[in-house]
Coordinates of C-alpha atoms in Angstrom, one line a residue:
M224 CA 72.5 -1.1 12.3
F225 CA 73.8 1.2 10.3
I226 CA 70.8 0.7 7.4
A227 CA 68.7 -0.1 9.9
T228 CA 68.8 3.0 11.7
L229 CA 68.6 4.8 8.1
S230 CA 65.5 3.1 7.4
L231 CA 64.0 3.8 10.6
P232 CA 62.3 7.4 9.7
I233 CA 60.9 5.1 6.8
L234 CA 59.6 2.8 8.9
I235 CA 57.7 5.0 11.4
G236 CA 56.5 6.8 8.1
A237 CA 55.2 4.7 6.7
G238 CA 53.5 3.2 9.3
G239 CA 52.1 6.7 10.6
L240 CA 50.5 6.6 7.0
A241 CA 49.2 3.4 6.9
T242 CA 47.4 4.2 10.5
D243 CA 46.2 7.9 9.0
T244 CA 44.9 5.8 6.5
V245 CA 43.1 3.4 7.7
Q246 CA 41.8 6.0 10.2
W247 CA 40.2 8.2 6.6
T248 CA 38.8 4.3 5.5
L249 CA 36.8 4.1 9.3
W250 CA 35.9 7.6 8.5
Q251 CA 34.7 7.4 5.1
K252 CA 32.9 3.5 6.0
E253 CA 31.4 5.6 9.0
M254 CA 29.7 8.8 6.4
Q255 CA 28.2 6.0 3.7
R256 CA 26.8 4.9 6.3
Q257 CA 25.4 7.8 7.8
A258 CA 24.6 8.8 4.0
D259 CA 22.7 5.9 3.1
S260 CA 20.9 6.4 6.3
A261 CA 19.9 9.5 5.3
A262 CA 18.7 9.1 1.9
L263 CA 16.4 6.1 3.1
A264 CA 14.8 8.0 6.0
G265 CA 14.1 11.0 3.0
A266 CA 12.3 8.8 0.8
F267 CA 11.0 6.9 3.8
A268 CA 9.2 10.1 4.6
K269 CA 7.8 10.6 1.2
A270 CA 6.8 7.4 0.4
Q271 CA 4.3 8.4 4.3
G272 CA 3.6 12.1 3.1
A273 CA 6.3 13.3 5.2
D274 CA 8.6 16.2 4.7
P275 CA 11.6 14.2 3.0
I276 CA 14.1 17.3 3.7
A277 CA 13.7 17.4 7.1
N278 CA 13.4 13.6 8.4
A279 CA 17.1 13.3 5.7
T280 CA 18.6 16.2 8.5
T281 CA 17.2 14.4 12.0
D282 CA 18.4 11.3 10.6
I283 CA 22.1 12.7 10.1
N284 CA 22.5 14.7 13.3
R285 CA 21.3 11.4 15.0
Y286 CA 24.5 10.6 14.2
T287 CA 27.9 12.1 15.2
A288 CA 30.8 9.7 14.6
V289 CA 32.1 11.7 12.1
T290 CA 32.4 14.9 12.2
L291 CA 31.4 17.1 9.3
S292 CA 33.7 19.7 7.5
A293 CA 30.5 21.7 5.5
A294 CA 26.4 21.8 5.6
P295 CA 25.0 18.7 4.3
T296 CA 23.4 18.0 0.5
I297 CA 19.5 17.2 0.5
E298 CA 17.9 17.3 -2.2
N299 CA 14.3 15.7 -3.1
A300 CA 14.5 15.8 -6.4
P301 CA 18.1 15.2 -7.0
T302 CA 20.0 17.8 -9.3
T303 CA 22.1 14.8 -11.0
G304 CA 22.8 11.0 -11.7
S305 CA 20.4 8.8 -12.6
Y306 CA 16.9 9.4 -10.7
A307 CA 17.4 14.1 -11.7
G308 CA 14.5 15.7 -11.6
N309 CA 13.0 12.6 -9.5
S310 CA 10.6 14.5 -6.9
N311 CA 10.4 10.2 -5.2
A312 CA 13.6 10.4 -4.7
V313 CA 16.2 11.6 -2.1
R314 CA 20.2 12.4 -3.0
V315 CA 22.4 13.5 0.5
V316 CA 25.5 14.1 0.4
L317 CA 28.3 14.1 3.4
Q318 CA 31.8 14.9 3.3
T319 CA 34.4 16.0 6.3
G320 CA 38.0 17.2 6.3
R321 CA 40.0 16.3 9.2
K322 CA 43.7 16.6 9.8
L323 CA 45.4 13.7 11.4
P324 CA 48.9 14.3 13.3
F325 CA 50.5 12.5 10.9
S326 CA 50.0 13.4 8.1
S327 CA 49.3 17.1 9.0
L328 CA 53.2 17.3 8.8
F329 CA 53.2 16.6 5.0
L330 CA 49.5 17.8 3.4
A331 CA 49.3 21.5 3.2
S332 CA 45.5 21.3 4.4
A333 CA 43.5 17.5 5.1
P334 CA 41.9 15.2 2.1
T335 CA 38.3 15.8 1.9
L336 CA 36.6 12.8 1.9
R337 CA 32.4 12.4 0.8
A338 CA 29.9 10.0 0.7
E339 CA 27.2 10.2 -1.7
A340 CA 23.3 8.4 -1.4
T341 CA 20.0 8.5 -3.3
A342 CA 17.1 6.7 -2.6
A343 CA 13.5 6.4 -3.6
V344 CA 10.2 5.2 -3.3
I345 CA 10.0 2.9 -6.4
S346 CA 7.0 0.7 -7.6
N347 CA 7.4 -2.8 -6.1
G348 CA 4.4 -4.9 -8.2
N349 CA 0.5 -4.0 -8.7
Y350 CA -1.7 -5.0 -6.8
C351 CA -5.7 -5.8 -7.2
V352 CA -5.9 -6.5 -3.2
I353 CA -4.9 -4.0 -0.1
A354 CA -5.6 -5.3 3.1
F355 CA -5.5 -1.5 5.8
E356 CA -4.6 -4.1 8.6
T357 CA -2.4 -2.1 10.9
M358 CA -2.4 -4.1 14.0
A359 CA -0.4 -8.1 15.0
T360 CA -3.8 -9.6 12.9
T361 CA -3.6 -11.5 10.0
G362 CA -4.9 -9.4 7.1
V363 CA -5.5 -12.0 4.7
T364 CA -6.4 -15.5 4.3
M365 CA -7.4 -17.9 2.2
Q366 CA -8.6 -20.6 3.5
G367 CA -10.3 -24.6 3.1
N368 CA -10.1 -25.7 -0.8
A369 CA -9.8 -22.1 -2.0
T370 CA -8.1 -21.5 -5.3
V371 CA -7.3 -17.9 -5.5
N372 CA -5.7 -16.6 -9.2
M373 CA -4.5 -12.7 -8.7
G374 CA -3.3 -12.5 -12.2
C375 CA -1.9 -9.6 -9.5
G376 CA -0.9 -8.9 -6.1
I377 CA -1.5 -8.7 -2.6
A378 CA -0.5 -6.5 0.1
T379 CA -1.5 -5.5 3.7
N380 CA 0.0 -3.3 6.2
S381 CA -0.8 -6.3 8.7
T382 CA 2.1 -6.4 11.5
A383 CA 1.6 -10.1 12.3
S384 CA 4.2 -12.3 11.7
N385 CA 2.7 -14.5 9.5
A386 CA 0.6 -11.4 7.7
V387 CA -0.6 -13.2 5.0
V388 CA -1.8 -17.1 5.8
A389 CA -2.6 -19.2 2.6
G390 CA -3.9 -22.2 5.1
G391 CA -6.1 -25.5 4.4
S392 CA -5.3 -27.0 0.6
S393 CA -6.5 -23.2 -1.3
S394 CA -3.8 -22.8 -3.8
I395 CA -2.7 -18.7 -4.5
Y396 CA -1.9 -17.5 -8.0
A397 CA -1.0 -13.8 -6.2
T398 CA 2.4 -12.0 -7.4
P399 CA 4.0 -9.9 -5.3
V400 CA 2.9 -11.2 -1.7
S401 CA 3.9 -7.9 0.3
A402 CA 3.5 -7.5 3.9
V403 CA 4.1 -5.1 6.6
G404 CA 4.9 -7.5 9.3
G405 CA 6.2 -11.1 8.4
L406 CA 5.3 -13.8 5.7
Q407 CA 5.8 -17.8 5.9
S408 CA 6.2 -19.3 2.7
S409 CA 3.6 -22.1 2.0
S410 CA 3.0 -25.1 -0.8
N411 CA 0.0 -23.3 -1.1
Y412 CA 1.3 -20.5 -2.8
A413 CA 2.1 -20.9 -7.0
S414 CA 6.0 -21.3 -8.2
G415 CA 7.2 -18.2 -8.7
T416 CA 5.4 -16.5 -6.3
V417 CA 7.6 -13.4 -4.5
L418 CA 7.2 -12.4 -0.9
L419 CA 7.8 -9.2 0.9
P420 CA 7.9 -9.8 4.3
H421 CA 8.8 -6.1 6.4
S422 CA 7.6 -3.8 3.4
I423 CA 6.5 -0.3 4.1
N424 CA 2.9 0.7 4.4
Q425 CA 0.9 0.9 1.7
Q426 CA -1.2 3.8 0.4
D427 CA -5.2 4.2 1.1
P428 CA -5.6 4.4 -3.6
F429 CA -9.0 6.5 -2.5
A430 CA -8.1 8.3 0.4
S431 CA -9.2 11.4 -1.8
L432 CA -12.7 10.1 -2.0
P433 CA -15.3 12.4 -0.1
T434 CA -16.8 11.6 3.3
P435 CA -20.5 10.8 2.3
V436 CA -23.6 13.4 2.9
V437 CA -26.9 11.6 3.3
P438 CA -29.3 14.1 1.1
P439 CA -32.2 15.2 3.2
G440 CA -36.1 13.5 2.9
C441 CA -33.9 9.6 2.6
S442 CA -36.8 7.9 4.2
N443 CA -37.4 5.2 1.7
Q444 CA -36.3 1.6 2.5
L445 CA -36.2 -0.7 -1.3
N446 CA -37.6 -3.6 -0.7
V447 CA -38.0 -6.2 -4.3
A448 CA -39.9 -9.7 -3.3
P449 CA -38.6 -12.7 -4.7
N450 CA -40.3 -12.6 -8.4
A451 CA -40.3 -9.5 -8.8
M452 CA -38.8 -7.3 -10.9
V453 CA -37.8 -3.6 -10.3
D454 CA -36.3 -1.1 -12.7
V455 CA -34.8 1.8 -10.5
A456 CA -34.2 5.5 -12.1
N457 CA -31.7 7.9 -10.8
P458 CA -33.1 11.2 -12.7
T459 CA -30.8 13.4 -10.3
G460 CA -27.6 11.0 -10.5
V461 CA -27.7 10.2 -6.8
A462 CA -30.0 7.5 -5.1
C463 CA -30.6 7.3 -1.6
Y464 CA -32.5 5.1 0.5
R465 CA -32.5 3.2 4.2
G466 CA -31.4 0.2 3.4
M467 CA -31.9 -2.1 0.5
N468 CA -33.1 -6.0 0.5
I469 CA -33.2 -7.4 -3.0
K470 CA -34.6 -11.2 -3.2
G471 CA -35.4 -10.3 -6.6
T472 CA -34.7 -8.8 -9.7
I473 CA -33.9 -5.6 -10.3
T474 CA -31.9 -2.9 -12.7
F475 CA -30.1 0.2 -12.0
A476 CA -29.9 3.2 -13.8
P477 CA -26.6 4.9 -13.4
G478 CA -25.9 6.6 -10.8
V479 CA -24.2 6.8 -6.9
Y480 CA -27.3 5.3 -4.6
I481 CA -26.5 5.8 -1.2
I482 CA -27.9 3.4 1.8
D483 CA -28.6 5.2 5.1
G484 CA -27.8 2.8 7.6
N485 CA -29.5 -1.2 7.5
A486 CA -27.4 -2.8 5.0
F487 CA -27.6 -3.6 0.8
S488 CA -28.6 -7.6 0.9
A489 CA -28.8 -9.6 -1.8
S490 CA -31.0 -13.9 -1.2
S491 CA -29.8 -16.6 -3.0
Q492 CA -32.3 -15.9 -5.3
A493 CA -31.3 -12.0 -6.5
A494 CA -30.7 -11.0 -9.9
I495 CA -29.1 -7.4 -9.9
S496 CA -27.7 -5.5 -12.3
G497 CA -26.5 -2.0 -13.7
T498 CA -23.9 -0.3 -15.3
G499 CA -21.7 2.8 -14.0
V500 CA -22.8 2.4 -10.7
T501 CA -22.0 3.3 -7.6
F502 CA -23.2 1.9 -3.9
V503 CA -22.1 3.8 -0.5
L504 CA -22.1 2.4 2.5
T505 CA -22.7 5.6 5.4
S506 CA -25.1 6.5 8.2
N507 CA -26.4 10.3 8.9
N508 CA -25.2 9.6 12.1
A509 CA -22.4 8.1 11.6
T510 CA -20.1 10.5 13.4
S511 CA -22.2 10.4 16.4
N512 CA -22.8 6.6 15.8
P513 CA -20.2 5.0 13.8
S514 CA -22.0 0.9 14.3
S515 CA -24.8 2.4 12.4
I516 CA -23.2 2.9 9.1
A517 CA -25.0 0.0 6.5
T518 CA -22.9 -3.2 5.3
L519 CA -23.1 -5.6 2.6
D520 CA -24.4 -9.2 2.7
M521 CA -24.3 -10.2 -0.3
N522 CA -25.3 -13.9 -0.9
G523 CA -24.0 -16.8 -2.6
G524 CA -26.4 -17.5 -5.6
A525 CA -27.4 -14.1 -6.0
N526 CA -27.2 -13.5 -10.0
V527 CA -25.1 -10.0 -9.8
Q528 CA -24.4 -8.0 -12.8
L529 CA -22.2 -4.7 -11.4
T530 CA -20.2 -2.4 -12.9
A531 CA -18.3 1.2 -11.4
P532 CA -18.8 4.8 -13.3
T533 CA -16.2 5.2 -15.6
S534 CA -16.0 9.2 -14.7
G535 CA -17.3 11.4 -11.7
P536 CA -15.5 11.2 -8.3
Y537 CA -16.7 7.3 -8.2
Q538 CA -14.7 6.6 -11.5
G539 CA -14.0 2.6 -10.7
V540 CA -15.5 2.2 -7.7
L541 CA -18.3 -0.3 -7.4
I542 CA -19.4 -0.2 -3.6
Y543 CA -17.6 2.3 -0.4
Q544 CA -18.5 1.6 2.6
D545 CA -18.2 4.9 4.9
R546 CA -14.8 4.7 6.4
R547 CA -16.1 5.7 10.3
A548 CA -17.1 2.5 10.3
V549 CA -15.9 0.3 13.2
D550 CA -14.7 -2.7 13.0
S551 CA -16.8 -5.3 13.3
G552 CA -18.3 -7.7 11.8
T553 CA -17.9 -8.8 9.0
N554 CA -18.9 -8.0 5.3
T555 CA -19.9 -10.8 3.0
I556 CA -19.8 -10.9 -1.5
N557 CA -21.0 -13.8 -2.5
G558 CA -22.1 -14.1 -6.6
N559 CA -23.0 -16.7 -8.9
A560 CA -21.2 -17.8 -11.6
S561 CA -22.8 -16.8 -13.8
S562 CA -22.2 -12.8 -11.8
K563 CA -19.9 -9.9 -13.1
L564 CA -18.5 -7.3 -10.6
Q565 CA -16.2 -4.9 -12.7
G566 CA -14.5 -1.6 -10.1
A567 CA -13.2 -1.5 -6.6
V568 CA -14.7 -2.8 -3.4
Y569 CA -13.8 -0.6 -1.0
M570 CA -14.3 -0.7 2.7
P571 CA -10.9 0.5 4.4
S572 CA -12.9 0.1 8.2
Q573 CA -14.4 -3.5 8.0
A574 CA -13.4 -6.7 7.0
V575 CA -14.4 -8.4 3.7
S576 CA -15.6 -12.5 3.0
F577 CA -15.2 -13.2 -1.1
S578 CA -16.4 -16.4 -2.0
G579 CA -16.8 -15.9 -5.9
D580 CA -17.1 -19.3 -8.3
S581 CA -15.1 -20.3 -10.6
G582 CA -17.1 -18.7 -13.5
M583 CA -17.6 -16.2 -11.6
N584 CA -16.2 -12.8 -13.5
T585 CA -14.2 -11.3 -12.0
Q586 CA -11.5 -10.3 -14.5
C587 CA -11.5 -6.5 -13.6
I588 CA -12.3 -5.9 -9.3
Q589 CA -9.5 -4.8 -6.3
I590 CA -10.1 -4.6 -3.2
A591 CA -9.0 -2.6 -1.1
T592 CA -10.2 -3.3 2.7
R593 CA -9.3 -3.9 6.5
R594 CA -9.4 -7.2 6.5
V595 CA -9.9 -10.1 3.6
T596 CA -11.0 -13.6 3.6
F597 CA -11.3 -15.6 -0.4
I598 CA -13.8 -18.8 0.7
G599 CA -14.0 -21.0 -3.5
N600 CA -12.5 -20.5 -6.3
N601 CA -11.9 -17.1 -7.9
N602 CA -10.1 -16.3 -10.1
I603 CA -9.1 -12.5 -10.5
V604 CA -6.7 -11.4 -12.8
N605 CA -7.1 -7.5 -13.3
N606 CA -8.2 -7.4 -16.8
C607 CA -9.5 -3.8 -17.3
P608 CA -11.4 -3.1 -19.9
S609 CA -9.9 0.6 -21.4
G610 CA -11.2 3.8 -20.1
S611 CA -13.2 1.9 -17.3
G612 CA -11.4 4.0 -14.6
S613 CA -10.4 1.1 -12.8
S614 CA -6.8 -0.7 -12.3
A615 CA -4.1 -2.5 -10.3
F616 CA -3.2 0.2 -7.8
T617 CA 0.3 0.6 -7.5
G618 CA 2.4 -0.7 -5.2
T619 CA 5.3 1.0 -4.1
R620 CA 9.0 0.2 -2.1
V621 CA 11.4 2.6 -0.4
Q622 CA 15.5 1.3 -1.5
L623 CA 19.0 3.0 -2.4
V624 CA 19.1 3.7 -5.9
G625 CA 22.7 5.4 -6.1

């Protein structure tokens, strides 16, 4: 009894210290979750072009489980750690030093608890196809007997439960496959395909392209009859037509070709060639009547030999449809086995149906459209010549890195 009485203060002390230690541990875990969340919020803001410091601060103020004893440290870029100096990283440091009833009897001041987290916007692969669809509608569709060999990735901002559909007996060789929404595994994907569902929105790689302006005096339509052969000069570097209807053979000089309304139409007998060319599909009243913006209809069988400019404002861009276009109808890109397309097809507001051929040279093509459907055998390996101005789009994701 005497020994038990002497031991009682020790037991009470041990119990009290254990209780305080458990509370400190809980606070530490809460604060670490708060730091992780704030760093991620800041990095997500950075990825979307918003203010990372402001978003991290808002996220910290949203949680009140732990009272901080000092102002949070929020850095973009971090001043220390493996991501020091990286403007795509956000570092958050939190601390608290609250007293507890038992330990305060023995400690002159409360211990300082500290939590630190760093999140960053990092690459998640190279993509040669991006679908900008943001609704719960499929962004990328591979159907029928299509064999789609990308040699690079596919991304969509679609929020659909299955944002990329590999249907029918299609065979898909592309990795990674990224979507804001969900992705369902499929035997149509080749072995080793990496699926990245619930990813962040991929940014528009051509957002800086200028809004098209139709020059004055654009009144003539370019018509090429079957069996006709036409060479189109472009001495000023910018030419404008009220639509193009090509059924014969045509060679475009280097430069920009603005199509004001109507369509850029190529029949199955057409033979089209041009080096260093960009076709801009727009309309002189695009603001008041966006449905008048020109479209693309390139029929199967056409022999198309086109490469984008290697310099200038449209470097690497082969076809650019005015982003003011309404989402109606589908543009078509078809070509025969002898065709070659090099450069980007940028149609951010409308859908595209792409039907290549097993022999079609699309080794350096990028597709950035609202939605895209692949039909036929497409071999897009994204092997672009040095200095061509064309290249895959670098995708991004946000994750904790420290």
